[in-house]
Short mmCIF file of C-alpha atoms in Angstrom, two decimals:
data_model
loop_
_atom_site.label_atom_id
_atom_site.label_comp_id
_atom_site.label_asym_id
_atom_site.label_seq_id
_atom_site.Cartn_x
_atom_site.Cartn_y
_atom_site.Cartn_z
CA ALA A 931 0.00 0.00 0.00
CA LEU A 932 2.78 2.44 0.88
CA VAL A 933 4.71 1.61 -2.31
CA THR A 934 1.53 2.18 -4.32
CA HIS A 935 0.82 5.53 -2.68
CA ILE A 936 4.35 6.85 -3.23
CA LEU A 937 4.36 5.79 -6.90
CA HIS A 938 0.87 7.24 -7.41
CA GLN A 939 1.89 10.55 -5.82
CA ALA A 940 4.99 10.57 -8.04
CA ARG A 941 2.67 10.26 -11.08
CA LYS A 942 4.25 7.01 -12.23
CA SER A 943 2.42 4.60 -14.55
CA ILE A 944 1.25 1.87 -12.18
CA ILE A 945 -1.18 -1.01 -11.79
CA ALA A 946 -1.50 -1.99 -8.12
CA LEU A 947 -3.32 -4.79 -6.31
CA VAL A 948 -3.17 -4.25 -2.56
CA GLY A 949 -4.39 -6.60 0.18
CA GLY A 950 -6.52 -3.96 1.92
CA ILE A 951 -8.63 -0.91 1.12
CA LEU A 952 -6.50 2.24 1.04
CA GLN A 953 -8.10 5.11 2.88
CA ASP A 954 -8.73 8.16 0.65
CA TYR A 955 -8.63 5.86 -2.40
CA ASN A 956 -11.51 3.64 -1.14
CA THR A 957 -10.26 0.71 -3.22
CA ASN A 958 -7.51 -1.90 -3.29
CA PHE A 959 -7.07 -1.67 -7.09
CA ILE A 960 -5.20 1.47 -8.12
CA THR A 961 -3.95 2.55 -11.52
CA HIS A 962 -2.33 5.63 -12.97
CA GLY A 963 -1.47 6.34 -16.58
CA SER A 964 -1.89 4.16 -19.63
CA PRO A 965 -0.19 0.76 -19.46
CA THR A 966 3.17 0.58 -21.29
CA LYS A 967 6.22 -1.67 -21.10
CA ASP A 968 7.49 0.67 -18.34
CA THR A 969 4.36 0.42 -16.18
CA ILE A 970 5.16 -0.73 -12.64
CA VAL A 971 2.89 -3.51 -11.38
CA VAL A 972 2.64 -3.63 -7.59
CA VAL A 973 1.26 -6.82 -6.02
CA GLU A 974 0.77 -7.57 -2.35
CA ALA A 975 1.72 -11.25 -2.36
CA ASP A 976 0.23 -13.88 -0.06
CA GLU A 977 1.88 -17.10 1.05
CA PHE A 978 -1.49 -18.71 1.83
CA ASP A 979 -2.08 -21.70 -0.44
CA ARG A 980 1.40 -20.99 -1.90
CA SER A 981 -0.23 -18.46 -4.23
CA PHE A 982 2.89 -16.25 -4.21
CA LEU A 983 4.72 -18.98 -6.09
CA HIS A 984 2.67 -18.08 -9.18
CA LEU A 985 4.33 -14.64 -9.34
CA HIS A 986 7.45 -13.64 -11.29
CA PRO A 987 8.72 -10.53 -9.47
CA ASP A 988 11.53 -8.24 -10.59
CA LEU A 989 11.81 -6.80 -7.07
CA ALA A 990 10.46 -8.17 -3.80
CA ILE A 991 10.09 -7.14 -0.17
CA ILE A 992 9.82 -9.85 2.51
CA THR A 993 8.75 -8.49 5.89
CA THR A 994 8.45 -11.69 7.92
CA VAL A 995 8.62 -15.47 7.60
CA ASP A 996 6.84 -16.26 10.86
CA ALA A 997 4.90 -19.52 10.98
CA ASP A 998 1.36 -19.16 9.67
CA HIS A 999 -1.06 -21.15 7.49
CA LEU A 1000 0.21 -24.38 9.02
CA ASP A 1001 -2.72 -26.19 7.40
CA ILE A 1002 -0.78 -25.51 4.16
CA TYR A 1003 2.87 -25.74 5.31
CA SER A 1004 2.61 -28.19 8.26
CA ASP A 1005 5.38 -26.54 10.30
CA GLN A 1006 7.89 -23.66 10.47
CA PRO A 1007 10.46 -25.40 8.21
CA GLY A 1008 7.67 -25.79 5.64
CA VAL A 1009 7.06 -22.03 5.76
CA TYR A 1010 10.79 -21.38 5.28
CA SER A 1011 10.83 -23.72 2.29
CA GLY A 1012 7.94 -21.80 0.71
CA PHE A 1013 9.73 -18.47 1.07
CA GLN A 1014 13.00 -19.89 -0.23
CA ALA A 1015 11.13 -21.05 -3.34
CA PHE A 1016 9.68 -17.53 -3.69
CA ILE A 1017 13.15 -15.96 -3.48
CA GLN A 1018 14.38 -18.28 -6.22
CA ARG A 1019 11.78 -16.72 -8.56
CA LEU A 1020 13.63 -13.39 -8.48
CA PRO A 1021 16.13 -12.66 -11.29
CA THR A 1022 18.87 -12.41 -8.63
CA THR A 1023 18.82 -12.03 -4.86
CA GLN A 1024 20.12 -8.47 -5.34
CA GLN A 1025 16.48 -7.65 -6.15
CA LEU A 1026 15.42 -8.81 -2.67
CA ILE A 1027 14.73 -6.45 0.25
CA ILE A 1028 14.28 -8.54 3.39
CA HIS A 1029 13.92 -7.96 7.11
CA GLN A 1030 17.08 -8.85 9.01
CA LYS A 1031 15.30 -11.45 11.19
CA ALA A 1032 13.73 -13.09 8.14
CA ALA A 1033 17.11 -13.26 6.40
CA GLN A 1034 18.63 -14.89 9.48
CA ALA A 1035 15.75 -17.37 9.77
CA LEU A 1036 16.24 -18.41 6.13
CA SER A 1037 20.06 -18.57 6.60
CA LEU A 1038 20.34 -16.19 3.65
CA THR A 1039 23.95 -15.54 2.66
CA SER A 1040 23.33 -13.76 -0.65
CA ALA A 1041 23.54 -10.08 -1.61
CA ALA A 1042 20.01 -9.17 -0.54
CA THR A 1043 19.36 -5.79 1.10
CA ARG A 1044 18.63 -6.28 4.80
CA TYR A 1045 16.62 -3.83 6.88
CA ALA A 1046 15.37 -3.56 10.48
CA PHE A 1047 14.51 -0.92 13.04
CA THR A 1048 18.08 -1.19 14.38
CA ASN A 1049 21.17 -3.35 13.79
CA ALA A 1050 20.83 -3.72 10.03
CA PRO A 1051 22.45 -2.04 6.99
CA VAL A 1052 19.16 -0.20 6.39
CA HIS A 1053 17.76 1.12 9.69
CA ALA A 1054 16.09 4.05 11.44
CA GLU A 1055 17.63 6.69 13.67
CA ASN A 1056 16.34 9.67 15.68
CA VAL A 1057 12.87 8.16 16.12
CA HIS A 1058 10.29 10.35 17.85
CA HIS A 1059 6.62 9.61 18.48
CA HIS A 1060 4.23 12.53 18.27
CA GLN A 1061 0.47 12.79 18.55
CA GLY A 1062 -0.74 11.48 15.20
CA TYR A 1063 2.59 10.67 13.56
CA CYS A 1064 6.16 9.47 14.09
CA GLN A 1065 9.38 11.06 12.88
CA PHE A 1066 12.54 9.20 11.88
CA ASP A 1067 15.69 9.19 9.73
CA TYR A 1068 16.25 6.61 6.98
CA ILE A 1069 19.84 5.32 7.03
CA SER A 1070 21.41 3.01 4.44
CA PRO A 1071 24.99 2.53 3.20
CA GLN A 1072 24.11 4.59 0.10
CA THR A 1073 21.50 7.12 1.24
CA THR A 1074 20.37 9.13 4.27
CA LEU A 1075 16.95 10.80 4.44
CA ARG A 1076 16.38 12.95 7.52
CA ASN A 1077 13.19 13.99 9.34
CA LEU A 1078 10.67 11.75 7.59
CA HIS A 1079 7.09 11.98 8.90
CA LEU A 1080 4.83 8.90 8.90
CA ALA A 1081 1.24 9.06 10.11
CA SER A 1082 1.13 5.33 10.99
CA PRO A 1083 2.69 4.78 14.45
CA GLY A 1084 4.68 1.79 15.67
CA HIS A 1085 8.13 0.34 15.10
CA HIS A 1086 6.76 -2.15 12.56
CA GLN A 1087 5.33 0.70 10.47
CA ILE A 1088 8.71 2.43 10.47
CA GLU A 1089 10.31 -0.86 9.42
CA ASN A 1090 7.76 -1.15 6.60
CA ALA A 1091 8.68 2.39 5.53
CA LEU A 1092 12.39 1.49 5.52
CA ALA A 1093 11.73 -1.38 3.12
CA VAL A 1094 9.47 0.75 0.91
CA ILE A 1095 11.96 3.62 0.70
CA THR A 1096 14.66 1.14 -0.32
CA ALA A 1097 12.38 -0.26 -3.04
CA CYS A 1098 11.41 3.19 -4.32
CA LEU A 1099 15.04 4.29 -4.50
CA ALA A 1100 15.78 1.13 -6.50
CA LEU A 1101 12.92 2.11 -8.85
CA GLY A 1102 14.49 5.55 -9.38
CA ILE A 1103 11.98 7.60 -7.38
CA ASN A 1104 13.51 10.88 -6.21
CA GLU A 1105 13.85 11.95 -2.59
CA ALA A 1106 11.19 14.68 -2.77
CA ASP A 1107 8.53 12.25 -4.04
CA ILE A 1108 9.47 9.64 -1.45
CA ARG A 1109 9.35 12.20 1.36
CA LYS A 1110 5.96 13.51 0.19
CA GLY A 1111 4.52 10.00 -0.19
CA ILE A 1112 5.65 8.92 3.29
CA HIS A 1113 4.20 12.10 4.80
CA THR A 1114 0.82 11.89 3.02
CA PHE A 1115 0.22 8.12 3.25
CA PRO A 1116 -3.44 7.84 4.33
CA GLY A 1117 -3.20 4.35 5.78
CA ILE A 1118 -5.36 1.29 5.19
CA LYS A 1119 -8.78 0.44 6.52
CA ARG A 1120 -8.56 -1.92 9.50
CA ARG A 1121 -4.83 -1.27 9.87
CA PHE A 1122 -4.53 1.03 12.91
CA GLU A 1123 -7.67 2.77 11.65
CA TYR A 1124 -9.02 5.45 13.95
CA ILE A 1125 -12.77 5.01 14.45
CA MET A 1126 -12.97 7.48 17.36
CA GLN A 1127 -10.35 9.89 18.68
CA HIS A 1128 -11.31 11.94 21.74
CA ASN A 1129 -9.25 13.19 24.68
CA LYS A 1130 -10.54 10.47 26.99
CA LEU A 1131 -11.26 7.68 24.50
CA VAL A 1132 -9.48 6.42 21.39
CA PHE A 1133 -11.01 3.52 19.46
CA ILE A 1134 -8.85 1.82 16.81
CA ASP A 1135 -9.78 -1.00 14.43
CA ASP A 1136 -6.99 -3.34 13.36
CA TYR A 1137 -7.08 -6.65 11.51
CA ALA A 1138 -4.05 -8.11 13.34
CA HIS A 1139 -4.81 -11.86 13.48
CA HIS A 1140 -1.36 -13.38 14.14
CA PRO A 1141 0.58 -13.17 17.43
CA THR A 1142 3.41 -11.23 15.79
CA GLU A 1143 0.94 -8.71 14.36
CA ILE A 1144 -0.85 -8.31 17.70
CA THR A 1145 2.48 -7.75 19.46
CA ALA A 1146 3.44 -5.09 16.90
CA LEU A 1147 0.03 -3.42 17.25
CA LEU A 1148 0.13 -3.28 21.05
CA GLN A 1149 3.77 -2.13 21.13
CA GLY A 1150 2.82 0.63 18.69
CA LEU A 1151 -0.07 1.65 20.94
CA ARG A 1152 2.22 1.70 23.99
CA ALA A 1153 4.71 3.92 22.18
CA HIS A 1154 1.95 6.24 20.95
CA TYR A 1155 -0.14 6.30 24.16
CA PRO A 1156 2.34 5.52 26.96
CA ASN A 1157 0.10 6.65 29.83
CA GLN A 1158 -3.30 5.32 28.73
CA LYS A 1159 -5.09 2.10 29.63
CA ILE A 1160 -5.24 -0.27 26.64
CA THR A 1161 -8.25 -2.57 26.30
CA ILE A 1162 -8.23 -4.99 23.37
CA ILE A 1163 -11.33 -6.70 22.02
CA PHE A 1164 -9.97 -9.72 20.14
CA GLN A 1165 -11.73 -12.17 17.86
CA PRO A 1166 -9.53 -15.18 16.93
CA HIS A 1167 -9.60 -15.81 13.21
CA THR A 1168 -9.96 -19.51 12.21
CA TYR A 1169 -9.90 -22.52 14.50
CA THR A 1170 -6.63 -23.95 13.17
CA ARG A 1171 -4.64 -20.74 13.67
CA THR A 1172 -6.08 -20.39 17.19
CA ARG A 1173 -5.13 -23.99 17.98
CA ASP A 1174 -1.63 -23.71 16.52
CA PHE A 1175 -0.73 -20.40 18.23
CA ALA A 1176 -2.81 -20.43 21.43
CA ALA A 1177 0.20 -19.89 23.72
CA ALA A 1178 1.67 -17.19 21.48
CA PHE A 1179 -1.71 -15.42 21.31
CA ALA A 1180 -1.86 -15.39 25.11
CA GLN A 1181 1.63 -13.90 25.32
CA SER A 1182 0.92 -11.17 22.77
CA LEU A 1183 -2.49 -10.26 24.23
CA ASP A 1184 -0.87 -9.98 27.67
CA LEU A 1185 0.69 -6.70 26.51
CA ALA A 1186 -2.77 -5.10 26.90
CA ASP A 1187 -4.19 -4.00 30.26
CA GLN A 1188 -7.55 -5.69 29.63
CA VAL A 1189 -8.65 -8.32 27.11
CA LEU A 1190 -12.21 -9.03 25.94
CA LEU A 1191 -12.10 -12.35 24.06
CA LEU A 1192 -14.79 -13.16 21.49
CA ALA A 1193 -15.76 -16.45 19.90
CA ILE A 1194 -13.58 -17.77 17.07
CA TYR A 1195 -14.51 -16.39 13.66
#
């Protein structure tokens, strides 16, 4: 979604299929310009049912290889095998932008670009959380971009932005367009979406349905609202995922002050 927004703001010829509804666009299918051989196609890939192995990417971002969809992959090594097969579909691993922890999990030794909040070649510095946005510097061996403003709070959102900036630089997008796109990104429905925002009550809708996602969400809330009570209303999504990650769900939900647990969807 963030890649799509930056390219759209930069007036590039694009065809984009995103996994959620972009706010302000009110759609997950976004185009700009007439299709040509130079049109950039942006696809949010999904490892469920191994559907991402039908793609032939020129450039790819991998954010996480955490165990999920174990009804498809059986176990964590099965998930790793699926992602390794996806990486092999790239022209070379130099076209891969991957989170440092994911690269380590896959024992990746190739020339991929690694990113993380800290302790990676591409990382963030001078991070500050403000009411409504966070501010950070993008640092890589080749480029430094200072004082970037992102409306989506949380360390995981900054990490996403690091990967996206790296991809956009690889696509030849200039600094001014990247900076503007990061600053004006409207967010996605059901991804840290503000439903109500008053002085005494903030109500946020988020589709986080994996322990890692819930942890990232609640850590982002803690960073953004350090002195407020956090109540989470959680609906587990699918019986098999709930069964496979029950202990991890408990650990991630424990980051909230109060949990209201609904029936499994």
